[in-house]
CSV table of C-alpha atoms in Angstrom, one decimal:
chain,number,residue,atom,x,y,z
A,18,MET,CA,-0.1,0.1,0.1
A,19,PHE,CA,2.8,2.4,1.0
A,20,LEU,CA,4.4,2.0,-2.7
A,21,ASN,CA,1.1,1.8,-4.3
A,22,ASN,CA,-0.3,4.9,-3.0
A,23,PRO,CA,2.5,6.9,-1.2
A,24,LEU,CA,-0.2,9.5,-0.3
A,25,TYR,CA,-1.3,6.8,2.4
A,26,SER,CA,2.0,7.6,4.0
A,27,ILE,CA,1.1,11.1,4.5
A,28,ASP,CA,-1.2,10.8,7.5
A,29,ASN,CA,-1.4,12.3,11.3
A,30,LYS,CA,-4.1,10.8,12.6
A,31,ASN,CA,-3.8,11.2,16.8
A,32,THR,CA,-0.8,12.7,16.6
A,33,ASN,CA,0.8,15.9,16.5
A,34,PHE,CA,2.4,15.5,13.1
A,35,CYS,CA,0.3,17.9,11.2
A,36,GLY,CA,3.5,20.2,10.3
A,37,TYR,CA,5.5,17.8,9.6
A,38,THR,CA,2.8,15.8,7.0
A,39,ALA,CA,2.2,19.3,5.3
A,40,ILE,CA,5.6,19.7,4.6
A,41,SER,CA,6.1,15.9,3.6
A,42,TYR,CA,3.5,15.9,1.1
A,43,VAL,CA,5.0,18.7,-0.9
A,44,ALA,CA,8.4,16.9,-0.7
A,45,LEU,CA,6.3,14.1,-2.3
A,46,LYS,CA,4.8,15.9,-4.9
A,47,MET,CA,7.6,17.6,-5.9
A,48,ASP,CA,10.3,14.6,-6.0
A,49,PRO,CA,8.5,11.3,-5.1
A,50,VAL,CA,11.4,9.0,-5.8
A,51,GLY,CA,13.8,11.6,-3.8
A,52,TYR,CA,11.2,11.8,-0.9
A,53,MET,CA,10.7,7.9,-1.0
A,54,LYS,CA,14.7,7.1,-1.5
A,55,THR,CA,15.2,9.7,1.8
A,56,LEU,CA,12.4,7.8,4.2
A,57,VAL,CA,13.7,4.1,3.1
A,58,GLU,CA,17.5,5.5,3.8
A,59,LEU,CA,16.6,7.1,7.0
A,60,TYR,CA,14.6,3.8,7.9
A,61,ASN,CA,17.5,1.4,6.9
A,62,THR,CA,20.6,3.2,8.2
A,63,GLY,CA,19.5,5.7,11.0
A,64,GLN,CA,20.3,8.8,9.1
A,65,THR,CA,19.9,10.8,5.8
A,66,LYS,CA,20.0,14.4,4.6
A,67,MET,CA,17.3,16.7,3.0
A,68,GLY,CA,18.0,20.1,1.9
A,69,SER,CA,20.3,21.9,4.1
A,70,SER,CA,19.8,19.5,7.2
A,71,GLU,CA,21.4,16.2,8.1
A,72,PHE,CA,19.3,13.9,10.2
A,73,LYS,CA,20.5,11.4,12.7
A,74,PRO,CA,17.5,10.6,15.2
A,75,SER,CA,18.1,9.7,18.9
A,76,PRO,CA,18.4,6.1,19.8
A,77,ARG,CA,14.9,6.7,21.8
A,78,VAL,CA,13.2,7.8,18.3
A,79,ARG,CA,15.1,4.7,16.2
A,80,GLU,CA,13.8,2.4,19.2
A,81,PHE,CA,10.1,3.8,18.9
A,82,ALA,CA,9.7,3.9,15.0
A,83,GLY,CA,7.3,1.5,13.6
A,84,LYS,CA,5.8,0.9,17.1
A,85,LEU,CA,3.2,3.7,17.1
A,86,ARG,CA,-0.1,2.2,17.1
A,87,TYR,CA,-3.7,3.4,16.6
A,88,LYS,CA,-2.9,6.1,14.0
A,89,GLY,CA,-4.6,4.8,11.5
A,90,ILE,CA,-2.6,4.2,8.1
A,91,LEU,CA,0.3,5.2,10.2
A,92,ASP,CA,0.3,2.1,12.0
A,93,ILE,CA,1.6,0.0,8.8
A,94,ASN,CA,4.1,2.7,7.8
A,95,PRO,CA,7.0,2.2,9.6
A,96,ALA,CA,9.4,4.4,7.3
A,97,THR,CA,6.8,7.5,7.4
A,98,GLN,CA,6.8,6.9,11.3
A,99,MET,CA,10.7,6.9,11.3
A,100,TRP,CA,10.5,10.2,9.1
A,101,PHE,CA,7.8,12.2,11.3
A,102,LEU,CA,9.5,11.4,14.7
A,103,THR,CA,13.2,12.1,13.1
A,104,LEU,CA,11.6,15.6,12.0
A,105,ALA,CA,10.1,16.4,15.4
A,106,ASP,CA,13.4,15.2,17.2
A,107,HIS,CA,15.7,17.2,14.8
A,108,TYR,CA,13.8,20.6,14.8
A,109,LYS,CA,12.7,22.3,17.9
A,110,GLY,CA,10.6,25.3,18.9
A,111,TYR,CA,9.8,27.4,22.2
A,112,LEU,CA,6.7,24.7,22.4
A,113,ASN,CA,9.1,21.9,22.6
A,114,LEU,CA,10.9,23.3,25.4
A,115,PHE,CA,8.6,21.7,27.8
A,116,ASN,CA,9.5,18.2,26.6
A,117,LEU,CA,12.7,17.9,24.5
A,118,ASN,CA,13.4,14.4,24.6
A,119,PHE,CA,11.4,11.8,23.1
A,120,HIS,CA,9.2,9.3,25.1
A,121,GLU,CA,6.5,6.8,24.3
A,122,HIS,CA,3.3,8.7,23.4
A,123,ASP,CA,5.1,11.7,22.7
A,124,GLU,CA,3.7,11.8,19.5
A,125,ASN,CA,0.6,13.4,20.8
A,126,LYS,CA,2.6,15.7,23.0
A,127,LEU,CA,4.2,18.9,22.9
A,128,TRP,CA,7.5,17.0,22.1
A,129,ALA,CA,5.7,17.0,18.5
A,130,ALA,CA,4.4,20.3,18.3
A,131,THR,CA,5.2,22.8,16.0
A,132,ASN,CA,5.0,26.8,16.1
A,133,PHE,CA,4.7,28.9,13.5
A,134,ALA,CA,8.4,30.0,13.3
A,135,LYS,CA,9.7,26.5,13.7
A,136,PHE,CA,7.4,25.4,10.6
A,137,ASN,CA,8.9,28.2,8.6
A,138,ARG,CA,12.3,27.3,9.3
A,139,MET,CA,11.6,24.2,8.6
A,140,LEU,CA,10.6,24.8,5.2
A,141,ARG,CA,13.7,27.2,4.7
A,142,LYS,CA,16.2,24.3,5.7
A,143,LEU,CA,14.8,21.7,3.5
A,144,PHE,CA,13.9,23.5,0.6
A,145,ASP,CA,15.5,25.9,-1.8
A,146,TRP,CA,12.9,28.6,-1.4
A,147,LYS,CA,12.0,31.9,-0.4
A,148,VAL,CA,9.8,31.7,2.6
A,149,HIS,CA,7.3,34.5,3.5
A,150,ALA,CA,5.6,34.5,6.5
A,151,MET,CA,2.4,36.5,7.8
A,152,GLY,CA,0.9,36.1,11.1
A,153,ALA,CA,2.1,34.3,14.2
A,154,ASP,CA,1.3,31.9,17.1
A,155,LEU,CA,-1.4,34.5,18.7
A,156,VAL,CA,-1.7,37.2,16.2
A,157,ARG,CA,-3.6,36.9,12.9
A,158,PRO,CA,-2.2,38.2,10.0
A,159,PRO,CA,-2.8,41.9,9.2
A,160,ILE,CA,-4.8,41.2,5.8
A,161,SER,CA,-8.0,42.8,5.3
A,162,ASP,CA,-9.0,40.6,2.3
A,163,VAL,CA,-7.5,37.3,2.8
A,164,TYR,CA,-9.2,35.8,0.0
A,165,SER,CA,-7.6,38.0,-2.7
A,166,TYR,CA,-4.3,37.8,-0.7
A,167,LEU,CA,-4.7,33.8,-1.0
A,168,GLU,CA,-5.9,33.9,-4.5
A,169,GLU,CA,-3.1,35.8,-5.9
A,170,ARG,CA,-0.4,33.8,-3.9
A,171,LEU,CA,-1.5,30.6,-5.2
A,172,LYS,CA,-0.9,31.6,-8.4
A,173,THR,CA,2.7,32.0,-8.2
A,174,GLY,CA,3.6,29.8,-5.2
A,175,ILE,CA,2.9,27.4,-2.7
A,176,VAL,CA,0.5,28.3,0.4
A,177,PHE,CA,0.5,26.6,3.8
A,178,LEU,CA,-2.0,28.1,6.1
A,179,TYR,CA,-1.9,27.8,10.1
A,180,LEU,CA,-5.3,27.6,11.4
A,181,ASN,CA,-7.5,27.0,14.6
A,182,ASN,CA,-8.8,23.6,13.8
A,183,ARG,CA,-11.1,23.7,16.5
A,184,LEU,CA,-13.0,26.1,14.7
A,185,LEU,CA,-12.7,24.4,11.5
A,186,TYR,CA,-13.3,20.8,12.6
A,187,LYS,CA,-15.3,21.0,16.1
A,188,LYS,CA,-14.6,18.4,18.4
A,189,ASN,CA,-16.8,19.6,21.2
A,190,HIS,CA,-19.8,22.5,21.8
A,191,VAL,CA,-17.2,24.6,24.0
A,192,ILE,CA,-17.8,28.0,23.1
A,193,ALA,CA,-14.0,28.8,22.9
A,194,ARG,CA,-13.3,32.5,23.9
A,195,VAL,CA,-9.4,32.4,23.0
A,196,GLY,CA,-8.8,31.3,19.5
A,197,ILE,CA,-5.4,29.6,19.0
A,198,PRO,CA,-3.9,28.2,15.8
A,199,THR,CA,-3.2,24.4,16.1
A,200,HIS,CA,-3.0,22.7,12.4
A,201,TYR,CA,-1.2,23.3,9.4
A,202,VAL,CA,-2.6,22.6,6.1
A,203,LEU,CA,-1.6,22.9,2.4
A,204,LEU,CA,-3.9,25.1,0.6
A,205,THR,CA,-4.4,24.1,-3.2
A,206,GLU,CA,-7.5,25.9,-4.5
A,207,ILE,CA,-9.6,28.8,-3.5
A,208,SER,CA,-12.6,30.3,-5.2
A,209,ARG,CA,-15.9,32.3,-4.5
A,210,GLN,CA,-19.4,31.2,-4.8
A,211,GLY,CA,-21.8,33.7,-4.2
A,212,ASN,CA,-21.1,35.0,-0.5
A,213,MET,CA,-19.1,31.9,0.1
A,214,ILE,CA,-15.7,30.8,-0.2
A,215,SER,CA,-14.7,27.2,-1.2
A,216,ILE,CA,-11.0,26.2,-0.2
A,217,ILE,CA,-9.6,23.0,-1.2
A,218,TYR,CA,-6.4,21.8,1.1
A,219,MET,CA,-4.7,18.8,1.9
A,220,ASP,CA,-5.0,17.6,5.3
A,221,GLY,CA,-3.2,14.4,6.6
A,222,GLY,CA,-3.0,13.1,3.1
A,223,ARG,CA,-6.6,13.9,2.1
A,224,LYS,CA,-7.9,16.6,-0.3
A,225,THR,CA,-10.8,18.4,1.5
A,226,HIS,CA,-12.9,20.8,0.1
A,227,GLN,CA,-15.1,23.4,2.7
A,228,GLN,CA,-17.4,26.0,2.0
A,229,ILE,CA,-17.2,28.8,4.4
A,230,SER,CA,-17.8,32.5,4.8
A,231,PRO,CA,-15.1,35.3,4.2
A,232,GLU,CA,-15.7,36.1,7.7
A,233,PHE,CA,-15.1,32.7,9.0
A,234,LEU,CA,-11.8,32.3,7.0
A,235,LYS,CA,-10.3,35.3,8.3
A,236,LYS,CA,-11.2,34.1,11.9
A,237,ILE,CA,-9.5,30.5,11.4
A,238,ILE,CA,-6.2,31.7,10.0
A,239,PHE,CA,-3.4,32.6,12.1
A,240,GLY,CA,-0.4,32.1,9.8
A,241,ILE,CA,0.0,32.1,5.9
A,242,THR,CA,3.6,30.8,4.6
A,243,TYR,CA,4.0,31.5,1.2
A,244,CYS,CA,7.0,29.9,-0.8
A,245,THR,CA,8.5,30.6,-4.1
A,246,ASN,CA,11.4,29.5,-5.8
A,247,LYS,CA,14.7,31.5,-5.5
B,28,MET,CA,-21.2,27.4,65.6
B,29,THR,CA,-17.8,28.5,64.9
B,30,ARG,CA,-16.9,31.2,62.3
B,31,GLN,CA,-15.3,28.6,60.3
B,32,SER,CA,-18.7,26.6,60.3
B,33,PRO,CA,-20.2,28.3,57.2
B,34,TYR,CA,-16.7,27.6,55.3
B,35,ILE,CA,-16.3,24.1,56.2
B,36,ILE,CA,-20.1,23.6,55.1
B,37,LEU,CA,-19.5,25.3,51.7
B,38,ALA,CA,-16.5,23.2,51.0
B,39,VAL,CA,-17.9,20.0,51.7
B,40,MET,CA,-21.1,20.9,49.7
B,41,VAL,CA,-18.7,21.6,46.9
B,42,CYS,CA,-16.6,18.4,47.0
B,43,MET,CA,-20.0,16.6,47.2
B,44,LEU,CA,-20.8,18.4,44.1
B,45,ILE,CA,-17.7,17.1,42.1
B,46,VAL,CA,-18.0,13.7,43.6
B,47,SER,CA,-21.7,13.7,42.0
B,48,SER,CA,-20.4,14.8,38.8
B,49,CYS,CA,-18.0,11.9,38.5
B,50,SER,CA,-20.4,8.9,39.6
B,51,THR,CA,-23.4,10.4,37.3
B,52,GLY,CA,-20.8,9.7,34.2
B,53,ARG,CA,-20.1,6.1,35.7
B,54,ALA,CA,-24.0,5.4,35.7
B,55,LEU,CA,-24.8,6.6,32.8
B,56,SER,CA,-22.2,4.8,31.0
B,57,THR,CA,-23.4,1.5,32.5
B,58,ASN,CA,-27.2,2.1,31.9
B,59,TYR,CA,-27.4,4.3,28.6
B,60,TYR,CA,-27.0,1.5,25.7
B,61,LEU,CA,-29.0,-1.0,27.2
B,62,GLU,CA,-32.1,1.5,27.5
B,63,ASN,CA,-31.4,3.2,24.2
B,64,GLU,CA,-30.3,-0.2,22.7
B,65,THR,CA,-33.2,-0.5,20.0
B,66,MET,CA,-32.7,3.2,18.8
B,67,ILE,CA,-28.8,3.3,19.2
B,68,ASN,CA,-28.5,-0.1,17.0
B,69,SER,CA,-31.0,1.1,14.4
B,70,ILE,CA,-28.9,4.2,13.9
B,71,ARG,CA,-25.7,2.2,13.6
B,72,ASP,CA,-27.4,-0.1,11.1
B,73,LYS,CA,-29.2,2.6,8.9
B,74,PHE,CA,-25.8,4.4,8.8
B,75,SER,CA,-23.8,1.2,7.9
B,76,THR,CA,-26.4,0.6,5.0
B,77,SER,CA,-26.3,4.1,3.5
B,78,TYR,CA,-22.4,4.2,4.2
B,79,ALA,CA,-21.8,1.1,2.3
B,80,LYS,CA,-23.8,2.8,-0.9
B,81,ASN,CA,-22.0,6.1,-0.5
B,82,PRO,CA,-19.5,6.9,2.4
B,83,PHE,CA,-20.5,9.7,4.5
B,84,SER,CA,-20.3,11.3,8.1
B,85,ILE,CA,-22.7,13.3,10.0
B,86,GLU,CA,-22.1,16.1,12.5
B,87,PHE,CA,-24.5,18.1,14.8
B,88,LYS,CA,-22.6,21.5,15.4
B,89,ASP,CA,-24.8,22.9,17.9
B,90,LYS,CA,-26.5,22.0,21.2
B,91,THR,CA,-29.8,22.8,19.6
B,92,PHE,CA,-29.2,20.0,16.8
B,93,ARG,CA,-30.3,22.0,14.0
B,94,TYR,CA,-27.2,22.7,12.2
B,95,ILE,CA,-25.5,20.0,10.7
B,96,SER,CA,-22.1,19.3,8.8
B,97,TYR,CA,-22.2,16.7,6.2
B,98,GLU,CA,-18.9,14.8,4.9
B,99,ILE,CA,-19.2,13.2,1.8
B,100,LEU,CA,-16.2,11.0,1.3
B,101,SER,CA,-15.0,10.0,-1.9
B,102,ASP,CA,-11.6,8.4,-3.1
B,103,THR,CA,-10.0,11.9,-4.1
B,104,LEU,CA,-11.7,14.3,-2.2
B,105,LYS,CA,-13.6,14.9,1.0
B,106,HIS,CA,-16.5,17.7,0.8
B,107,ILE,CA,-17.8,19.2,4.0
B,108,TYR,CA,-20.9,21.1,3.7
B,109,ASN,CA,-23.0,22.9,6.6
B,110,PHE,CA,-26.5,22.9,6.5
B,111,ASP,CA,-29.8,24.6,8.7
B,112,LEU,CA,-31.9,21.5,8.8
B,113,GLU,CA,-34.8,24.1,8.6
B,114,ASN,CA,-33.7,24.8,5.1
B,115,THR,CA,-34.3,22.5,1.9
B,116,ASP,CA,-30.6,22.5,0.7
B,117,PHE,CA,-29.4,19.4,2.4
B,118,ALA,CA,-31.8,17.4,0.6
B,119,ASP,CA,-30.8,19.3,-2.7
B,120,THR,CA,-27.2,18.5,-1.9
B,121,LEU,CA,-28.0,14.8,-1.1
B,122,ASP,CA,-29.6,14.3,-4.4
B,123,LYS,CA,-26.9,16.0,-5.9
B,124,TYR,CA,-24.1,13.8,-4.7
B,125,ASN,CA,-26.5,10.6,-5.4
B,126,TYR,CA,-27.1,10.0,-1.8
B,127,ASN,CA,-30.9,8.4,-0.8
B,128,SER,CA,-32.1,11.5,0.4
B,129,LYS,CA,-35.1,10.0,2.6
B,130,GLU,CA,-32.7,7.2,4.5
B,131,ILE,CA,-30.2,9.9,5.3
B,132,ILE,CA,-32.9,12.5,6.4
B,133,GLY,CA,-34.4,9.6,8.5
B,134,LEU,CA,-31.1,8.8,9.9
B,135,VAL,CA,-30.5,12.7,10.9
B,136,ALA,CA,-34.0,12.8,12.5
B,137,ASP,CA,-33.1,9.6,14.5
B,138,MET,CA,-29.7,11.0,15.5
B,139,ARG,CA,-31.9,14.1,16.9
B,140,LEU,CA,-34.0,12.1,19.0
B,141,ILE,CA,-31.0,10.8,21.0
B,142,LYS,CA,-28.8,14.0,20.7
B,143,CYS,CA,-26.5,11.8,18.8
B,144,THR,CA,-23.7,14.4,17.9
B,145,TRP,CA,-21.4,12.6,15.4
B,146,ILE,CA,-21.6,9.2,13.3
B,147,SER,CA,-18.5,8.0,11.3
B,148,LYS,CA,-16.7,4.9,10.4
B,149,LEU,CA,-13.0,4.8,11.5
B,150,SER,CA,-10.5,2.7,9.9
B,151,TYR,CA,-7.7,0.9,11.7
B,152,PHE,CA,-5.7,-1.8,11.2
B,153,GLU,CA,-5.0,-5.4,12.9
B,154,ASP,CA,-2.0,-7.4,12.1
B,155,ARG,CA,-1.8,-5.3,8.9
B,156,THR,CA,-5.2,-6.2,7.8
B,157,PRO,CA,-7.5,-3.0,7.2
B,158,LYS,CA,-10.6,-3.0,9.3
B,159,SER,CA,-13.6,-0.4,10.4
B,160,LEU,CA,-15.8,0.4,13.2
B,161,VAL,CA,-18.8,2.7,13.3
B,162,PHE,CA,-18.3,5.5,15.9
B,163,ILE,CA,-21.0,7.5,17.3
B,164,SER,CA,-21.2,10.1,20.2
B,165,VAL,CA,-23.8,11.1,22.0
B,166,ARG,CA,-24.5,14.5,24.1
B,167,HIS,CA,-26.4,13.5,27.3
B,168,ASN,CA,-27.7,15.9,29.8
B,169,LYS,CA,-26.6,14.1,32.8
B,170,LEU,CA,-22.9,14.2,31.6
B,171,GLN,CA,-22.6,18.2,31.3
B,172,SER,CA,-21.7,19.6,34.6
B,173,PHE,CA,-19.5,23.0,35.5
B,174,PHE,CA,-16.9,20.7,37.0
B,175,ASN,CA,-16.4,18.4,34.3
B,176,GLY,CA,-17.1,20.6,31.3
B,177,GLU,CA,-18.5,19.2,27.9
B,178,LYS,CA,-18.7,15.4,27.9
B,179,TYR,CA,-20.1,13.0,25.5
B,180,TYR,CA,-20.9,9.2,25.6
B,181,ALA,CA,-19.1,7.7,22.7
B,182,LEU,CA,-19.8,4.4,21.3
B,183,VAL,CA,-18.0,1.9,19.0
B,184,PHE,CA,-19.0,-0.9,17.2
B,185,PHE,CA,-16.8,-3.7,15.7
B,186,ASN,CA,-17.5,-6.0,13.4
B,187,GLU,CA,-15.8,-8.9,15.5
B,188,LYS,CA,-15.1,-9.9,18.9
B,189,GLN,CA,-12.6,-7.7,20.8
B,190,THR,CA,-10.5,-8.5,23.7
B,191,PHE,CA,-10.7,-6.7,27.1
B,192,ASP,CA,-8.8,-6.7,30.5
B,193,GLU,CA,-10.3,-7.7,33.9
B,194,ARG,CA,-11.1,-3.9,34.5
B,195,GLY,CA,-13.3,-4.1,31.0
B,196,ARG,CA,-10.9,-2.0,28.9
B,197,LEU,CA,-10.6,-2.7,25.4
B,198,THR,CA,-6.9,-4.4,24.5
B,199,ASP,CA,-4.9,-4.9,21.8
B,200,LYS,CA,-5.5,-8.5,20.2
B,201,PHE,CA,-2.1,-9.4,19.9
B,202,GLU,CA,-0.5,-7.3,22.8
B,203,LYS,CA,-3.1,-8.5,25.4
B,204,LYS,CA,-1.5,-6.5,28.2
B,205,ARG,CA,-1.6,-3.3,25.9
B,206,THR,CA,-4.8,-1.2,26.2
B,207,ARG,CA,-6.1,-0.3,22.7
B,208,GLU,CA,-6.8,3.5,21.9
B,209,ILE,CA,-9.4,5.0,19.5
B,210,ASN,CA,-9.1,8.6,18.7
B,211,GLY,CA,-7.1,8.6,21.9
B,212,GLU,CA,-9.2,7.1,24.3
B,213,VAL,CA,-9.5,4.1,26.0
B,214,PHE,CA,-13.0,2.2,25.6
B,215,ARG,CA,-14.8,-0.1,28.1
B,216,LYS,CA,-16.8,-3.3,27.3
B,217,ILE,CA,-20.5,-3.4,26.9
B,218,THR,CA,-20.6,-6.6,24.8
B,219,ASP,CA,-18.0,-8.3,22.8
B,220,LYS,CA,-18.5,-6.2,20.0
B,221,ILE,CA,-19.8,-2.7,21.6
B,222,CYS,CA,-17.4,-0.6,23.8
B,223,PHE,CA,-18.2,2.9,25.3
B,224,ALA,CA,-16.0,5.7,26.7
B,225,ILE,CA,-16.8,9.1,28.3
B,226,THR,CA,-14.8,11.5,26.3
B,227,GLY,CA,-14.0,15.3,26.3
B,228,ASN,CA,-14.6,15.4,22.5
B,229,PHE,CA,-17.3,14.0,20.4
B,230,ARG,CA,-14.6,13.0,17.4
C-alpha cells in the first residue's frame, strides 16, 4: 500500500504531526522518488539528508519508530513513522522546550508540536525556497482581504495555512473565547461561490473541500506561509 | 457554631457536587446503551447500510441540533457542507451527490432524537489488515456539568469480537496487556463487539 499509493503514508491521525505531514506532502509531490529514497535510507541506516539538514534521530526515536499504534494508516508505515519522529526530534521550537526528549506517546504531546516560526524554519532548511510568512502563534496576519491575498499567492507559489482547527473541525460544543492555531494544511485552491468561499486543502494526506464565509476564513487563519523558488 | 463553620459546610458541599458529577458519568455509562439499545442499533444499521452505498459522516454542530455538517467522502476528495435543517438545501445536496435523501434524512432525525452529535466510520489496522468500526457520540444532559465541562458518551461498534482486560478495558488483540486506544481514548466493554467511553470530544 505504501508503494502503490504514497499519499497513504502522509497521515497524522491522533498525533501532533500535522506540520510535518504538510511539508512532507509537498516533498512527495515535487520529487516522489527522492522523497521515498530519503525515507528508505533513514529507516534502513538511521540517518539521511534533505535540503541543508542532516538527520540522525536519537536512539529512543529509532527504537520506537514503527511501533506507534492506533494512528490509522501510519500503523503500517514504519518508514513514515521514522521520518515524522525524526523531524520532530531534529527541529525544535519554544513549545518543545517543555518536552525536549522523546518518550513513548510523545507523538501526541508538546514534544511533537510545531509553532509557526519552527514550521517556517523547517521549510527554509528543507527546500531551496524563498519563504514569506505572515501572522504568528497568537496574532492573525494583518490582511484585510484574506481571500484575494490567498488567491494571488496561489497563482505563483505554494501556500500553507496555520489554522485554528477547533473552529474548522469542531470536536466539542464549547464556545472557545480564546482562539489559538493548532493545525497546518496545504492550500491548493480557493474560489468564490456567491457570498461563500470554497477552499480545497491537503490535510493529513486527504484532499478536503469546505465552503466557508469570508469572515470565518479570516477568523481561523493565524499564519500564511507563501513559498516561491529562489 | 464557630466562624469557620459556614466555610467548612461550603467546602463539603462543593466536594459533594464534584463527586456526584463523576459518579453520574459512571452510572450513565452502564445503563445508557441498554436503555436505548433499539434506537442506537437502528442508527448504526441505517448508517452502515447507507455508508456502504456512498460513504459519509454526520456532525451536529450545535446544542440545539439544528445545524449539521455533512461530510461526503470520495476516493479523491472529502467535501464538507454545512446546513440548517430548517432549509431544503440539505436534501438538494444529497440528491446532487447521489445519496438516498429519504434514508439520510431519516437517519438525521433519529440522531436528533437521542442527541447523537457525530457518526462516522473509522478505519484501523489489525495485523496489517484494514478493518473498520462505526463510531457514534451522544451528548447526554447528565454528562454536562460545571466541573467536568463538555462530555460525550462515545460508542464504537466492531464487526468482530474484541479482547478486554480484567477491568473491562479494550485491549490490543495481539498484545493483550496493552490497552487499545480509539481517537486517543480507552474504551470499556458493553458487549464483545460494543464499547463505550466518556470523552471530552465527540470526535
